[in-house]
Amino acid sequence: MKVYIKNKMFSWGGGSSVMDENKNQLYKVKGKVFSVTKKKRLYDLNDNKLYTIRNKWRVFFKGLTTPKAYIYDADDNKIATLTTKFINFNNEYFVQNYKDEIKIEGKFASREMKILRNGEIIGYITRNFAIIGEFDDRFQLEANEEDIPFLIALVIAMDNIIDSY
């Protein structure tokens, strides 16, 4: 299954839309207007909260800590931490404190990455930035349908880390 996560460049709170290949909305991502931690929530189309995503609290000395984003389930239990190296030349992200070992890897300055669970590829992420027509930042995520909601949260967490630099 392919989904497209399109960040709204000029939105209050940094919301996103998640659509299928036919541009049908699948999920909603709502951000908070005044959130130092870039807090966002992922909802299904019935407005059921699936995940909350937020960055590590680090206002002062921002550049001196390893970037992290946290993923919480619908009941606000922390289920995963996405982190990267202090200097991320290889475009790698690691999921900690999750039931499986998950890693996102790409190449230096690449726009294409793969998602591995316990060493097996479970998905692909392609990042595009468009300036023609609309200013937007979008991701294409390809994975099995049952993995899609968590992997969307993972992509949003990764984007939060990228945007925090």
Coordinates of C-alpha atoms in Angstrom, one line a residue:
M1 CA 0.0 0.0 0.0
K2 CA 1.2 3.5 -0.8
V3 CA 0.3 6.6 1.2
Y4 CA 1.3 10.2 0.8
I5 CA 2.1 12.4 3.8
K6 CA 1.9 16.0 2.8
N7 CA 3.0 18.6 5.2
K8 CA 1.1 21.9 5.1
M9 CA 3.8 24.5 4.8
F10 CA 1.6 27.4 5.9
S11 CA -0.6 25.8 8.6
W12 CA -1.2 26.7 12.2
G13 CA 0.4 23.9 14.2
G14 CA 2.1 22.1 11.4
G15 CA -0.7 19.7 10.3
S16 CA -0.4 17.2 7.5
S17 CA -2.7 15.3 5.2
V18 CA -2.3 11.5 4.6
M19 CA -3.8 10.3 1.3
D20 CA -3.8 7.2 -0.8
E21 CA -2.8 7.1 -4.5
N22 CA -6.2 8.4 -5.6
K23 CA -5.9 11.4 -3.3
N24 CA -8.5 10.1 -0.8
Q25 CA -7.8 11.2 2.7
L26 CA -6.9 8.2 5.0
Y27 CA -5.7 9.9 8.2
K28 CA -5.5 13.3 9.8
V29 CA -2.4 14.8 11.4
K30 CA -3.1 17.8 13.7
G31 CA -0.4 19.9 15.2
K32 CA -0.5 22.3 18.2
V33 CA -0.1 26.0 17.4
F34 CA 2.2 26.8 20.2
S35 CA 4.3 23.7 20.8
V36 CA 8.0 23.8 21.5
T37 CA 8.1 20.0 21.1
K38 CA 6.3 20.0 17.8
K39 CA 3.5 17.9 19.2
K40 CA 1.3 16.3 16.6
R41 CA -1.5 13.7 16.8
L42 CA -2.5 11.1 14.2
Y43 CA -6.2 10.4 13.9
D44 CA -8.2 8.1 11.7
L45 CA -11.1 9.5 9.7
N46 CA -13.5 8.9 12.6
D47 CA -11.4 11.3 14.7
N48 CA -10.1 8.4 16.9
K49 CA -6.6 9.3 18.2
L50 CA -4.1 6.7 17.1
Y51 CA -0.7 8.2 18.1
T52 CA 0.8 11.3 19.6
I53 CA 4.3 12.4 18.3
R54 CA 6.5 15.0 19.9
N55 CA 10.1 16.0 20.0
K56 CA 12.4 15.8 23.0
W57 CA 12.2 18.9 25.1
R58 CA 15.4 20.8 24.4
V59 CA 15.2 24.6 24.1
F60 CA 18.5 25.7 25.4
F61 CA 21.7 24.1 24.0
K62 CA 19.6 22.7 21.2
G63 CA 22.6 21.7 19.1
L64 CA 24.4 19.8 21.9
T65 CA 22.0 16.9 22.4
T66 CA 21.1 13.9 20.2
P67 CA 17.8 14.6 18.5
K68 CA 14.9 12.4 19.6
A69 CA 11.2 12.2 19.0
Y70 CA 8.7 10.2 21.0
I71 CA 5.7 8.2 19.9
Y72 CA 2.8 7.6 22.3
D73 CA -0.2 5.3 21.7
A74 CA -3.9 6.4 21.9
D75 CA -3.8 6.1 25.7
D76 CA -0.7 8.4 25.9
N77 CA 1.7 5.5 26.8
K78 CA 5.2 6.1 25.4
I79 CA 5.7 3.1 23.0
A80 CA 8.8 4.2 21.0
T81 CA 11.7 6.7 20.8
L82 CA 13.1 7.7 17.5
T83 CA 16.7 8.9 17.6
T84 CA 19.6 9.5 15.3
K85 CA 23.3 10.1 15.7
F86 CA 24.5 13.6 16.8
I87 CA 25.9 14.0 13.2
N88 CA 23.7 12.0 10.8
F89 CA 25.8 11.6 7.7
N90 CA 24.3 8.2 6.8
N91 CA 20.7 9.3 7.2
E92 CA 19.9 6.7 9.8
Y93 CA 17.3 6.7 12.5
F94 CA 16.8 4.1 15.2
V95 CA 13.7 3.1 17.1
Q96 CA 14.3 2.4 20.8
N97 CA 12.1 1.0 23.5
Y98 CA 9.8 -0.7 21.0
K99 CA 8.7 -4.3 20.9
D100 CA 10.8 -4.8 17.6
E101 CA 14.1 -3.5 16.4
I102 CA 13.3 -0.9 13.8
K103 CA 15.8 1.1 11.8
I104 CA 15.4 3.7 9.0
E105 CA 18.4 3.9 6.7
G106 CA 19.3 5.8 3.6
K107 CA 22.4 7.2 2.0
F108 CA 24.0 10.6 2.5
A109 CA 21.6 13.3 1.3
S110 CA 19.3 10.7 -0.1
R111 CA 15.6 11.1 -0.6
E112 CA 14.9 7.4 -0.5
M113 CA 15.1 5.3 2.7
K114 CA 14.1 1.8 3.8
I115 CA 12.5 0.8 7.0
L116 CA 13.8 -2.4 8.5
R117 CA 12.1 -4.4 11.3
N118 CA 14.4 -7.1 12.9
G119 CA 16.6 -6.8 9.8
E120 CA 13.8 -7.3 7.2
I121 CA 12.6 -4.6 4.9
I122 CA 9.0 -3.7 5.8
G123 CA 8.7 -0.4 3.9
Y124 CA 10.1 2.4 1.8
I125 CA 10.1 6.2 2.3
T126 CA 10.6 8.7 -0.5
R127 CA 10.9 12.4 0.4
N128 CA 10.0 15.1 -2.1
F129 CA 10.0 18.8 -1.8
A130 CA 7.9 20.7 -4.3
I131 CA 8.1 24.4 -5.1
I132 CA 6.2 24.4 -8.4
G133 CA 2.5 25.2 -8.0
E134 CA 2.5 24.6 -4.2
F135 CA 5.1 24.9 -1.6
D136 CA 5.1 21.6 0.2
D137 CA 7.2 18.9 1.8
R138 CA 5.8 15.4 1.2
F139 CA 6.7 11.8 1.8
Q140 CA 5.6 8.7 0.0
L141 CA 5.4 5.6 2.3
E142 CA 5.0 2.1 0.9
A143 CA 4.4 -0.8 3.3
N144 CA 1.9 -3.4 4.3
E145 CA -1.5 -2.0 5.2
E146 CA -1.4 -3.3 8.8
D147 CA 1.9 -1.4 9.4
I148 CA 0.8 1.9 7.9
P149 CA -0.5 3.8 11.0
F150 CA 2.6 3.2 13.1
L151 CA 4.9 3.9 10.1
I152 CA 3.1 7.2 9.4
A153 CA 3.8 8.1 13.1
L154 CA 7.4 7.1 12.5
V155 CA 7.7 9.3 9.4
I156 CA 6.2 12.3 11.3
A157 CA 8.6 11.7 14.1
M158 CA 11.5 11.6 11.6
D159 CA 10.3 14.8 10.0
N160 CA 10.0 16.5 13.4
I161 CA 13.7 15.6 14.0
I162 CA 14.7 16.9 10.6
D163 CA 12.8 20.1 11.2
S164 CA 14.4 20.7 14.6
Y165 CA 17.8 21.4 13.1

